[in-house]
Coordinates of C-alpha atoms in Angstrom, one line a residue:
M3 CA -2.8 65.0 11.4
S4 CA -6.5 64.2 10.7
Q5 CA -6.9 61.4 8.2
Q6 CA -9.3 61.8 5.3
A7 CA -12.2 59.3 5.1
G8 CA -11.5 56.5 2.6
Y9 CA -7.8 56.5 2.7
S10 CA -5.9 53.7 4.5
P11 CA -4.0 54.5 7.7
S12 CA -0.7 53.5 6.1
F13 CA -1.1 56.1 3.3
K14 CA 1.6 59.0 3.9
R15 CA 0.6 62.4 2.5
P16 CA 3.8 64.4 1.6
A17 CA 4.1 68.2 2.2
E18 CA 3.3 68.9 -1.5
I19 CA -0.2 67.4 -1.2
M20 CA -0.9 69.8 1.9
R21 CA 0.2 72.7 -0.2
M22 CA -2.2 71.6 -2.9
R23 CA -5.0 71.2 -0.3
R24 CA -4.5 74.8 0.8
K25 CA -4.3 75.8 -2.8
R26 CA -7.6 74.0 -3.3
T27 CA -9.2 76.0 -0.5
R28 CA -8.2 79.3 -2.0
S29 CA -9.3 78.2 -5.5
E30 CA -12.8 77.3 -4.2
A31 CA -13.1 80.7 -2.7
G32 CA -12.2 82.2 -6.0
C33 CA -14.8 79.9 -7.6
S34 CA -17.5 81.5 -5.5
S35 CA -16.5 85.0 -6.6
A36 CA -16.1 83.9 -10.2
G37 CA -19.6 82.6 -10.2
R38 CA -21.0 86.1 -9.5
G39 CA -19.0 87.3 -12.6
A40 CA -20.2 84.5 -14.7
A41 CA -23.7 85.7 -14.4
S42 CA -22.8 88.7 -16.4
S43 CA -20.4 87.1 -18.9
P44 CA -20.9 83.3 -19.0
G45 CA -18.7 82.7 -22.1
Q46 CA -15.5 83.1 -20.1
S47 CA -16.0 80.1 -18.1
G48 CA -13.4 78.1 -19.9
S49 CA -10.4 80.2 -18.9
S50 CA -11.7 81.5 -15.4
P51 CA -10.1 80.4 -12.1
A52 CA -13.3 78.3 -11.5
C53 CA -11.6 75.6 -13.6
V54 CA -9.0 74.8 -10.9
R55 CA -9.5 71.1 -10.3
P56 CA -10.2 69.8 -6.7
F57 CA -7.9 67.3 -5.1
S58 CA -9.9 64.3 -5.3
P59 CA -10.2 62.4 -8.5
G60 CA -13.2 63.1 -10.6
P61 CA -14.9 65.5 -12.9
L62 CA -14.8 69.2 -12.5
L63 CA -17.5 70.2 -10.1
N64 CA -17.8 73.9 -11.0
T65 CA -17.6 73.9 -14.8
Q66 CA -20.7 74.5 -16.9
S67 CA -19.4 72.5 -19.8
R68 CA -16.8 69.9 -20.7
S69 CA -15.5 72.0 -23.7
G70 CA -12.4 73.9 -23.1
G71 CA -9.0 73.2 -21.8
G72 CA -10.1 73.1 -18.1
G73 CA -12.8 70.6 -18.7
V74 CA -10.5 67.7 -19.7
K75 CA -10.5 65.1 -16.9
R76 CA -7.2 64.1 -15.4
R77 CA -6.3 61.9 -12.6
N78 CA -4.5 63.2 -9.4
P79 CA -1.1 61.4 -9.4
F80 CA -1.0 61.5 -5.6
A81 CA -4.4 59.8 -5.0
N82 CA -4.5 56.0 -5.0
I83 CA -7.8 54.5 -6.2
E84 CA -7.3 51.3 -4.2
N85 CA -7.4 53.4 -1.0
T86 CA -10.6 55.1 -1.9
Y87 CA -12.8 52.3 -3.3
N88 CA -14.5 51.8 0.1
S89 CA -15.6 55.4 0.1
P90 CA -19.5 55.6 -0.3
K91 CA -19.0 58.4 -2.8
K92 CA -16.7 56.4 -5.0
R93 CA -18.4 53.1 -4.8
L94 CA -20.9 53.4 -7.8
V95 CA -21.4 49.8 -8.6
I96 CA -22.8 46.8 -6.9
Y97 CA -22.7 43.6 -8.7
N98 CA -25.3 41.1 -8.0
D99 CA -24.1 37.5 -8.8
E100 CA -27.7 35.9 -8.4
Q101 CA -29.3 38.1 -11.0
N102 CA -26.1 38.7 -13.2
E103 CA -26.8 42.3 -13.8
L104 CA -25.2 45.6 -12.8
V105 CA -27.0 47.9 -10.5
S106 CA -26.0 51.5 -10.4
D107 CA -25.6 52.9 -7.1
T108 CA -25.7 56.5 -8.3
S109 CA -29.1 57.2 -6.8
K110 CA -27.5 56.7 -3.4
L111 CA -24.5 59.2 -4.3
K112 CA -24.5 62.2 -2.2
K113 CA -23.3 65.6 -3.1
S114 CA -20.2 67.0 -1.3
P115 CA -20.7 69.8 1.3
E116 CA -18.8 72.2 -1.0
M117 CA -21.2 71.6 -3.8
V118 CA -24.2 72.0 -1.6
G119 CA -22.9 75.3 -0.2
E120 CA -22.0 76.6 -3.7
E121 CA -25.3 75.7 -5.2
K122 CA -27.2 77.4 -2.4
S123 CA -25.1 80.6 -2.9
T124 CA -25.5 80.6 -6.7
M125 CA -29.3 79.8 -6.5
K126 CA -29.8 83.0 -4.5
E127 CA -27.8 85.1 -6.8
S128 CA -28.5 83.7 -10.1
G129 CA -31.2 81.1 -11.2
G130 CA -29.8 80.4 -14.6
V131 CA -26.4 79.4 -13.3
S132 CA -28.0 77.2 -10.8
L133 CA -30.1 75.5 -13.4
S134 CA -27.1 74.9 -15.7
R135 CA -25.3 73.4 -12.9
E136 CA -28.1 71.0 -12.0
M137 CA -28.3 70.0 -15.7
L138 CA -24.5 69.4 -15.7
F139 CA -24.7 67.2 -12.5
E140 CA -27.6 65.2 -13.9
A141 CA -25.8 64.8 -17.3
Q142 CA -22.7 63.5 -15.4
Q143 CA -24.6 61.0 -13.4
Q144 CA -26.5 59.8 -16.6
E145 CA -23.1 59.4 -18.3
N146 CA -21.7 57.3 -15.5
Q147 CA -24.8 55.1 -15.2
E148 CA -24.6 54.4 -19.0
R149 CA -21.0 53.6 -18.8
F150 CA -21.4 51.3 -15.9
T151 CA -24.3 49.4 -17.3
K152 CA -22.2 48.5 -20.4
K153 CA -19.6 46.8 -18.5
R154 CA -18.7 45.9 -15.1
L155 CA -16.4 48.7 -13.5
T156 CA -14.2 47.7 -10.6
F157 CA -11.8 50.1 -9.0
S158 CA -9.4 47.3 -8.1
E159 CA -9.3 43.5 -8.0
D160 CA -9.8 43.4 -4.3
D161 CA -13.1 45.3 -4.7
S162 CA -14.6 42.2 -6.6
L163 CA -13.4 39.9 -4.0
Y164 CA -14.9 41.7 -1.3
D165 CA -18.2 41.9 -3.2
E166 CA -18.1 38.1 -3.7
D167 CA -17.4 37.5 0.0
E168 CA -20.3 39.7 1.0
E169 CA -22.7 37.9 -1.4
E170 CA -21.5 34.4 -0.3
E171 CA -22.6 35.5 3.3
E172 CA -25.9 36.5 2.1
K173 CA -26.4 33.6 -0.2
S174 CA -27.9 30.5 1.5
T175 CA -26.2 27.3 0.6
L176 CA -29.5 25.2 1.3
L177 CA -31.8 23.9 -1.1
K178 CA -35.5 23.7 0.1
S179 CA -37.5 20.6 -0.8
P180 CA -40.6 21.1 -3.0
Q181 CA -42.6 20.9 0.2
C182 CA -40.7 23.9 1.6
S183 CA -40.0 25.8 -1.5
A184 CA -41.7 29.3 -1.8
P185 CA -41.1 32.4 -3.8
A186 CA -38.6 34.9 -2.4
S187 CA -41.3 37.5 -1.6
I188 CA -43.1 34.9 0.7
A189 CA -41.6 33.6 3.8
P190 CA -40.8 29.8 3.4
P191 CA -42.9 27.5 5.6
L192 CA -41.2 26.0 8.6
C193 CA -40.5 22.3 8.3
A194 CA -40.2 20.5 11.7
E195 CA -39.4 17.1 10.0
Y196 CA -37.4 16.0 6.9
P197 CA -39.0 13.5 4.6
A198 CA -38.6 9.8 5.2
D199 CA -35.7 8.2 3.5
W200 CA -35.8 4.5 3.1
S201 CA -32.3 4.2 1.7
L202 CA -29.4 2.7 3.8
K203 CA -26.6 5.0 4.9
T204 CA -23.0 3.9 5.2
R205 CA -21.7 7.0 7.0
L206 CA -23.2 10.2 8.8
L207 CA -21.1 13.3 9.5
F208 CA -22.7 15.9 11.8
T209 CA -21.2 19.3 12.3
S210 CA -22.2 22.0 14.8
P211 CA -20.6 25.0 16.6
L212 CA -21.5 23.3 19.8
P213 CA -19.3 20.3 21.0
F214 CA -20.4 16.7 20.8
S215 CA -18.6 15.9 24.0
W216 CA -21.8 14.1 25.3
A217 CA -21.6 11.5 22.6
E218 CA -18.1 10.2 23.5
Q219 CA -16.7 7.8 26.0
P220 CA -19.9 6.4 27.6
K221 CA -19.8 4.9 31.0
A222 CA -20.4 1.2 31.4
Q223 CA -23.7 2.1 33.3
E224 CA -24.8 4.5 30.6
E225 CA -24.1 1.9 27.9
A226 CA -25.9 -0.9 29.8
A227 CA -29.1 1.4 30.4
G228 CA -29.1 2.3 26.7
L229 CA -29.1 -1.4 25.5
S230 CA -31.7 -2.2 28.1
Q231 CA -33.9 0.6 26.9
H232 CA -33.6 -0.6 23.3
C233 CA -34.6 -4.1 24.1
R234 CA -37.5 -3.1 26.2
A235 CA -38.6 -0.3 23.7
Q236 CA -38.5 2.4 26.4
Y237 CA -37.9 5.9 25.4
C238 CA -37.4 9.0 27.7
T239 CA -38.7 12.4 27.2
L240 CA -36.0 15.1 26.7
P241 CA -36.5 18.9 27.1
H242 CA -36.7 21.3 24.3
S243 CA -33.2 22.6 24.9
I244 CA -30.5 21.1 27.1
Q245 CA -27.9 23.6 28.6
E246 CA -25.2 21.1 29.7
P247 CA -25.6 18.0 27.4
R248 CA -22.5 16.2 28.8
S249 CA -23.9 15.9 32.3
C250 CA -27.4 14.8 31.1
L251 CA -27.6 11.1 31.8
E252 CA -30.9 10.7 29.9
L253 CA -29.2 12.0 26.7
R254 CA -26.2 9.8 26.8
C255 CA -28.3 6.6 27.5
A256 CA -30.6 7.5 24.6
F257 CA -27.7 8.1 22.3
Q258 CA -26.4 4.5 23.0
Q259 CA -29.9 3.3 22.4
S260 CA -30.1 4.9 19.0
L261 CA -27.0 3.2 17.8
V262 CA -28.2 -0.4 18.1
Y263 CA -29.3 -2.6 15.2
W264 CA -29.6 -6.3 14.7
Q265 CA -28.0 -8.5 12.0
H266 CA -27.7 -12.0 10.8
P267 CA -25.3 -13.6 10.1
S268 CA -22.6 -12.0 12.2
L269 CA -18.9 -12.8 11.6
P270 CA -16.5 -10.7 13.6
W271 CA -13.7 -10.9 11.0
L272 CA -15.8 -9.9 8.1
S273 CA -17.8 -6.7 7.4
L274 CA -21.1 -8.0 5.9
F275 CA -22.4 -4.7 4.7
P276 CA -22.4 -3.6 2.0
R277 CA -22.7 -6.8 -0.2
V278 CA -23.3 -5.3 -3.7
N279 CA -19.9 -4.6 -5.5
A280 CA -18.1 -5.4 -2.3
E281 CA -15.7 -8.2 -3.5
R282 CA -12.6 -6.3 -2.5
S283 CA -13.6 -6.2 1.1
F284 CA -14.0 -9.9 1.2
A285 CA -10.8 -10.8 -0.8
G286 CA -8.1 -12.4 1.3
K287 CA -10.2 -13.0 4.3
N288 CA -10.7 -16.4 6.0
A289 CA -13.7 -18.2 4.5
P290 CA -13.8 -21.8 5.7
W291 CA -17.2 -22.5 4.2
T292 CA -16.1 -22.1 0.7
Q293 CA -14.7 -25.7 0.7
D294 CA -17.2 -27.2 3.1
A295 CA -20.5 -28.1 1.7
A296 CA -21.9 -29.1 5.1
L297 CA -21.0 -25.8 6.6
Q298 CA -22.5 -24.0 3.7
Q299 CA -25.9 -25.9 4.3
S300 CA -25.7 -25.2 8.1
L301 CA -25.3 -21.4 7.3
K302 CA -28.2 -21.5 4.7
S303 CA -30.6 -23.3 7.1
E304 CA -30.0 -20.9 10.1
W305 CA -30.5 -18.0 7.5
S306 CA -33.8 -19.4 6.5
V307 CA -35.0 -19.6 10.0
S308 CA -34.0 -16.1 10.7
L309 CA -35.7 -14.8 7.5
S310 CA -39.0 -16.7 8.4
S311 CA -38.9 -15.2 11.9
L312 CA -38.5 -11.7 10.5
Y313 CA -41.4 -12.0 8.2
S314 CA -43.6 -13.3 11.1
L315 CA -42.7 -10.4 13.1
L316 CA -43.3 -8.1 10.3
K317 CA -46.7 -9.6 9.6
A318 CA -47.6 -9.2 13.3
R319 CA -46.5 -5.5 13.3
L320 CA -43.8 -6.3 15.9
C321 CA -41.0 -5.3 13.5
P322 CA -41.5 -2.3 11.3
Y323 CA -39.2 -3.3 8.3
F324 CA -36.1 -5.1 7.5
Y325 CA -33.5 -5.4 4.7
L326 CA -32.1 -8.4 2.8
C327 CA -28.8 -7.5 1.3
S328 CA -27.3 -10.2 -1.2
Y329 CA -24.4 -9.8 -3.5
Q330 CA -26.7 -9.1 -6.4
F331 CA -29.7 -6.9 -5.1
T332 CA -31.3 -5.6 -1.9
V333 CA -34.8 -6.1 -0.8
L334 CA -36.7 -3.9 1.7
F335 CA -39.7 -5.3 3.4
R336 CA -42.2 -3.0 5.2
A337 CA -44.9 -3.6 7.5
A338 CA -48.5 -2.6 6.8
G339 CA -49.1 1.0 7.6
L340 CA -45.7 2.3 6.5
G341 CA -44.9 4.3 3.5
G342 CA -48.6 5.0 2.9
S343 CA -49.5 1.4 2.2
G344 CA -52.3 -0.6 3.8
S345 CA -50.5 -3.9 3.4
I346 CA -47.0 -5.5 3.6
T347 CA -44.8 -4.2 0.7
A348 CA -41.5 -5.3 -0.6
L349 CA -39.1 -3.4 -3.0
L350 CA -36.3 -5.2 -4.8
S351 CA -33.6 -3.5 -6.7
P352 CA -31.7 -3.9 -8.9
T353 CA -33.2 -6.8 -10.9
T354 CA -32.5 -8.6 -14.1
R355 CA -34.8 -10.2 -16.8
G356 CA -34.0 -13.6 -15.5
L357 CA -34.9 -12.8 -12.0
R358 CA -38.2 -11.2 -13.1
E359 CA -39.0 -14.3 -15.3
A360 CA -38.3 -16.7 -12.4
M361 CA -40.6 -14.6 -10.1
K362 CA -43.3 -14.8 -12.7
A363 CA -42.8 -18.6 -12.9
E364 CA -43.4 -18.8 -9.2
G365 CA -46.7 -16.9 -9.5
I366 CA -45.4 -13.6 -7.8
E367 CA -47.3 -10.6 -9.0
F368 CA -45.1 -7.6 -9.2
S369 CA -44.9 -4.1 -10.9
L370 CA -42.2 -1.9 -12.2
P371 CA -43.3 1.5 -10.7
L372 CA -40.6 3.6 -12.5
L373 CA -41.4 2.0 -15.8
E374 CA -45.1 2.6 -15.3
E375 CA -44.6 6.2 -14.5
R376 CA -42.7 6.6 -17.7
R377 CA -45.3 4.9 -19.6
K378 CA -48.0 7.1 -18.1
S379 CA -46.1 10.3 -18.9
R380 CA -45.7 9.1 -22.5
E381 CA -49.4 8.3 -22.7
Q382 CA -50.3 11.7 -21.4
H383 CA -48.0 13.4 -23.9
S384 CA -49.3 11.3 -26.8
S385 CA -53.0 11.8 -25.8
T386 CA -52.4 15.6 -25.9
T387 CA -50.9 15.3 -29.3
H388 CA -53.7 13.0 -30.5
Q389 CA -56.2 15.4 -29.4
G390 CA -54.6 18.1 -31.4
E391 CA -54.4 15.9 -34.5
D392 CA -58.0 14.7 -34.1
E393 CA -59.2 18.3 -33.9
E394 CA -57.3 19.1 -37.1
E395 CA -58.8 16.0 -38.8
E396 CA -62.4 17.1 -37.8
T397 CA -61.9 20.6 -39.2
E398 CA -60.6 18.9 -42.5
C399 CA -63.4 16.5 -42.7
S400 CA -66.0 19.3 -42.0
D401 CA -64.5 21.1 -44.9
L402 CA -65.1 18.2 -47.3
K403 CA -68.6 18.3 -49.0
E404 CA -68.9 14.5 -48.7
G405 CA -68.2 12.7 -45.4
K406 CA -67.3 9.4 -47.5
N407 CA -63.8 10.7 -48.2
C408 CA -62.9 11.2 -44.4
R409 CA -64.2 7.8 -43.7
D410 CA -62.0 6.1 -46.4
V411 CA -59.0 8.0 -45.0
H412 CA -59.5 6.3 -41.5
E413 CA -60.1 2.9 -43.1
G414 CA -57.0 3.1 -45.0
E415 CA -55.0 4.1 -41.9
E416 CA -56.4 1.0 -40.0
E417 CA -55.4 -1.2 -42.7
L418 CA -51.8 0.2 -42.8
E419 CA -51.7 -0.5 -39.0
E420 CA -52.8 -4.1 -39.4
D421 CA -50.3 -4.6 -42.1
D422 CA -47.5 -3.2 -39.9
D423 CA -48.7 -5.6 -37.1
D424 CA -48.5 -8.6 -39.5
D425 CA -45.0 -7.6 -40.4
E426 CA -44.0 -7.4 -36.7
D427 CA -45.3 -10.8 -36.0
G428 CA -42.8 -12.3 -38.2
G429 CA -44.8 -13.0 -41.5
F430 CA -42.5 -14.3 -44.4
S431 CA -45.0 -14.7 -47.1
W432 CA -43.1 -12.5 -49.4
L433 CA -40.3 -15.0 -49.4
K434 CA -42.5 -17.6 -50.9
E435 CA -43.6 -15.1 -53.7
M436 CA -39.9 -14.7 -54.7
G437 CA -39.1 -18.4 -54.4
V438 CA -36.2 -18.0 -52.0
Q439 CA -37.9 -19.3 -48.9
D440 CA -35.5 -22.2 -48.5
K441 CA -32.3 -20.3 -49.3
I442 CA -32.7 -17.7 -46.6
K443 CA -32.4 -18.6 -43.0
K444 CA -35.5 -17.5 -41.0
P445 CA -34.9 -16.1 -37.5
D446 CA -36.1 -18.5 -34.7
G447 CA -38.8 -17.6 -32.3
I448 CA -36.4 -17.0 -29.5
S449 CA -34.6 -14.2 -31.3
I450 CA -37.9 -12.6 -32.2
Q451 CA -39.1 -12.8 -28.7
L452 CA -35.8 -11.2 -27.5
R453 CA -36.1 -8.5 -30.0
K454 CA -39.7 -7.7 -28.7
E455 CA -38.4 -7.7 -25.1
R456 CA -35.3 -5.7 -25.8
T457 CA -36.8 -2.8 -23.5
S458 CA -37.1 -5.1 -20.6
V459 CA -33.6 -6.4 -21.0
S460 CA -32.2 -2.8 -21.2
L461 CA -33.4 -2.3 -17.6
D462 CA -31.2 -4.9 -16.2
H463 CA -29.0 -3.8 -13.3
K464 CA -30.4 -0.1 -13.5
P465 CA -32.5 1.8 -10.7
D466 CA -35.4 1.7 -13.1
S467 CA -35.6 -2.1 -12.7
V468 CA -36.9 -1.8 -9.2
V469 CA -39.7 -4.3 -8.6
S470 CA -42.6 -3.8 -6.1
V471 CA -44.6 -6.7 -4.5
E472 CA -47.6 -6.1 -2.3
G473 CA -50.0 -8.0 -0.1
A474 CA -50.0 -11.8 0.1
H475 CA -47.5 -12.1 -2.7
T476 CA -44.7 -11.0 -0.4
F477 CA -45.1 -14.4 1.4
T478 CA -44.5 -16.1 -1.9
L479 CA -41.5 -13.9 -2.3
I480 CA -40.1 -15.1 1.0
N481 CA -40.5 -18.7 -0.2
F482 CA -39.0 -17.9 -3.5
L483 CA -35.9 -16.3 -1.8
I484 CA -35.4 -19.2 0.6
N485 CA -35.4 -21.7 -2.3
C486 CA -33.6 -19.6 -4.8
K487 CA -30.3 -21.3 -5.6
S488 CA -28.8 -18.1 -7.2
L489 CA -29.4 -15.9 -4.1
I490 CA -26.0 -17.2 -2.7
A491 CA -23.0 -16.7 -4.8
G492 CA -21.5 -20.0 -6.1
A493 CA -17.9 -18.6 -6.9
G494 CA -15.9 -15.5 -5.8
S495 CA -15.1 -14.0 -2.5
Q496 CA -18.6 -14.2 -1.3
A497 CA -19.2 -17.8 -2.3
G498 CA -21.3 -19.8 0.1
L499 CA -22.2 -16.9 2.2
P500 CA -25.9 -16.2 2.8
P501 CA -27.3 -12.5 2.3
T502 CA -27.2 -10.2 5.3
L503 CA -30.3 -9.5 7.2
L504 CA -30.7 -6.0 9.0
A505 CA -33.6 -5.0 11.3
P506 CA -34.2 -2.4 14.0
S507 CA -35.9 -5.0 16.2
P508 CA -34.5 -8.3 17.5
F509 CA -35.4 -11.6 15.7
R510 CA -34.4 -15.2 15.9
G511 CA -30.7 -15.9 15.4
A512 CA -29.9 -12.1 15.2
T513 CA -26.8 -10.5 16.8
M514 CA -27.0 -7.1 18.4
Q515 CA -24.7 -4.7 16.8
T516 CA -23.9 -1.0 17.5
L517 CA -22.8 1.8 15.1
K518 CA -19.5 3.3 15.6
A519 CA -19.5 6.9 16.7
R520 CA -16.6 9.4 17.3
S521 CA -16.3 13.1 17.9
V522 CA -13.6 15.3 16.5
N523 CA -13.1 19.1 17.2
V524 CA -11.3 20.9 14.2
K525 CA -10.5 24.4 13.2
T526 CA -11.8 25.7 10.0
Q527 CA -10.6 28.8 8.2
V528 CA -13.3 31.3 7.6
R529 CA -11.9 34.2 5.7
S530 CA -8.9 35.4 7.7
T531 CA -9.9 33.8 11.0
F532 CA -10.2 30.3 12.3
Q533 CA -13.3 29.1 13.9
D534 CA -13.9 25.9 15.9
V535 CA -16.2 23.3 14.3
C536 CA -17.2 20.2 16.2
S537 CA -18.0 17.1 14.3
L538 CA -19.6 13.7 15.0
E539 CA -19.0 10.8 12.7
I540 CA -21.2 7.7 12.7
T541 CA -20.3 4.6 10.5
G542 CA -22.0 1.4 9.8
P543 CA -25.3 0.3 8.3
V544 CA -27.5 3.3 9.3
L545 CA -31.1 2.4 9.2
P546 CA -33.9 4.9 8.7
S547 CA -35.0 4.8 12.3
S548 CA -31.5 5.1 13.6
L549 CA -31.1 8.3 11.5
H550 CA -34.3 9.8 12.8
A551 CA -33.4 8.8 16.3
I552 CA -30.1 10.5 16.2
A553 CA -31.4 13.6 14.7
R554 CA -34.1 13.7 17.3
L555 CA -31.4 13.7 20.1
L556 CA -29.4 16.3 18.3
R557 CA -32.2 18.8 18.3
P558 CA -32.1 19.6 22.0
A559 CA -28.4 18.7 22.5
Q560 CA -27.2 21.2 20.0
R561 CA -29.9 23.7 20.7
G562 CA -31.6 23.4 17.3
G563 CA -28.6 24.0 15.1
F564 CA -26.5 21.4 13.2
S565 CA -25.8 20.1 9.8
A566 CA -25.4 16.6 8.5
A567 CA -23.7 14.9 5.4
L568 CA -25.4 11.7 4.5
Y569 CA -23.5 9.0 2.5
T570 CA -26.0 6.6 0.6
H571 CA -25.6 3.1 -0.3
A572 CA -26.2 3.7 -3.9
P573 CA -28.3 0.5 -4.8
T574 CA -30.7 1.4 -2.1
A575 CA -31.4 5.0 -3.1
V576 CA -34.3 3.8 -5.3
M577 CA -36.1 2.4 -2.3
N578 CA -37.8 5.9 -1.9
T579 CA -39.9 5.3 -5.0
H580 CA -43.6 5.6 -4.2
A581 CA -45.1 2.3 -5.6
V582 CA -48.1 1.8 -3.4
K583 CA -51.4 1.1 -5.2
E584 CA -53.4 0.5 -2.0
Q585 CA -53.3 3.7 0.0
C586 CA -54.4 3.7 3.7
D587 CA -54.8 6.1 6.5
S588 CA -51.7 6.3 8.7
R589 CA -53.9 6.6 11.8
S590 CA -55.6 3.3 11.2
A591 CA -52.3 1.2 11.4
D592 CA -51.3 0.3 14.8
L593 CA -47.5 0.2 15.1
S594 CA -47.2 1.0 18.8
A595 CA -45.6 -2.4 19.5
C596 CA -43.0 -2.3 16.8
G597 CA -40.2 -1.0 19.2
L598 CA -39.7 2.5 17.5
H599 CA -40.3 5.9 19.0
P600 CA -43.8 7.3 18.1
A601 CA -42.3 10.4 16.3
T602 CA -40.2 7.9 14.2
V603 CA -43.2 5.8 13.3
Q604 CA -45.2 8.9 12.4
Q605 CA -42.5 9.9 10.0
L606 CA -42.2 6.5 8.4
Q607 CA -45.9 6.2 7.9
L608 CA -46.0 9.1 5.3
P609 CA -45.5 8.2 1.7
S610 CA -42.1 8.8 0.3
T611 CA -41.6 12.1 -1.7
L612 CA -38.0 11.7 -2.7
G613 CA -38.6 9.5 -5.8
K614 CA -35.6 7.5 -6.8
T615 CA -33.2 9.9 -5.0
A616 CA -32.0 10.0 -1.5
L617 CA -31.1 12.6 1.0
R618 CA -27.6 13.9 0.9
Q619 CA -27.6 16.7 3.4
I620 CA -29.7 17.8 6.3
H621 CA -29.6 21.3 8.0
M622 CA -31.3 22.3 11.1
T623 CA -31.5 26.1 12.0
N624 CA -33.7 27.4 14.7
Y625 CA -35.3 23.9 15.1
N626 CA -36.4 23.7 11.5
Y627 CA -35.2 21.4 8.7
T628 CA -33.9 22.1 5.2
W629 CA -32.4 19.4 3.1
K630 CA -30.8 18.4 -0.1
N631 CA -31.4 15.3 -2.2

């Protein structure tokens, strides 16, 4: 028994349906003969045998009008709509989630072969009947289109689910950056690199359909070769695509090289990153220096030597950057030529009013880049509004017969502004006039000053309080940090412990550390099937150069296809703020001896475009990047 298109294989047709099917064949034969008689007597169409309904649900195909007993639409009790919704003739609606509108598919609706044959035969015999049938069919299509555009019509609940599944496949989950965004009609540009991200990451999770077996269980020789290459700043050249990454010795050694970073101080039983809001990780741990002042002084002196060594390497461009992580704030020092700057720069976040006042007292010149951007935007907005007001005043003054009235108005406004300034300065002459100057307590100068500086106080401990220091003032900042007593906690779980220094290059007193990497293969359910998904997890303080080095290795190893979830240390997300006043050409800065790969240096030399946000996801498809921030 042949199965009708659109019905599921499990649908069983009883014998009664087969009899109705044969009856329909005979009725259609009668319809063709009745059409010849209808040309002479068209008024009898309501009671003619032409009104016998076909088997499939739907309107009458051979009726000339919907009036009459045979024109009433009824549904075939033996037909199941859920079994016919996939039929191209029945599927009239396509719902587009992205545009939130209903699109009728009636233009794609094809006529049945019976209709085509009948129309051809009737057109030969009678032109009037053919015209009426065409009009009826067009009216039926228009009626369906109007009904479907008013509300969403679905033949079953499963239909909407399948529609959503198909749209989810077509819909891309990636967000292009402003550099890579383009209209839908224009192909987006290809991005071979993601923007530089100066924030510290605590965890990386890479996923790919190809396994990460080459990144697990390194041999002793491979690990030793990777550490040696890191210390000597030697980098090997990898091919565009590696067919068997697990057997590639250069790839495995380069991966061990990319996991290395340098840290001071280093205490094996303590995790010294992160330090901000990390009291719980230090609670209950052995801290012998908390009760020993001599031990605290020894730790502080060794830390000062390491910090001075780092700044000397930074000034000589032998170290590209380093981080100072205290229990209150984080400082990023960058060498000249990185981040689009022609001099050494330092970003400190978050800050407080007391810290900023102490820096001013030491003669350190700094700026608040995010606050300045806000002020500039306000000034631009106010300038546009003032220009409109000035134009209105000029028109009013031109309408006046005498220019003296306009001049008097401006003089009065200036006097009011001067009076307001006098009131804001704290003038209390009106108390003397009333004779109560001795009975009312006047606010002191400190409270008046705090009231004026309430905007600066409201920035405390917020990302907008980031401070930028440039040039020779960075050396003064180093001395300030070495001599600052509040830099080290005096109480709590971190009491007496100096800040953590992190750098990609070795320095005096530093300890070589490696990030922890492990690969896991899991099965993920995709619709009704399970697919193998391979993942690589990396934990630890991930520096910007380490992230780029790992991504550079994954490009050939995973054949240009992988995704990464980046977990950012929140206080360092604002380090991507572009706060450079002195711009420079990246080619003029010679950073070949800093110990980083040339491709990594080229990326870090560009100005940051992420603002006060950080990268959250990176996706590579066909060797091109897309990202979310």
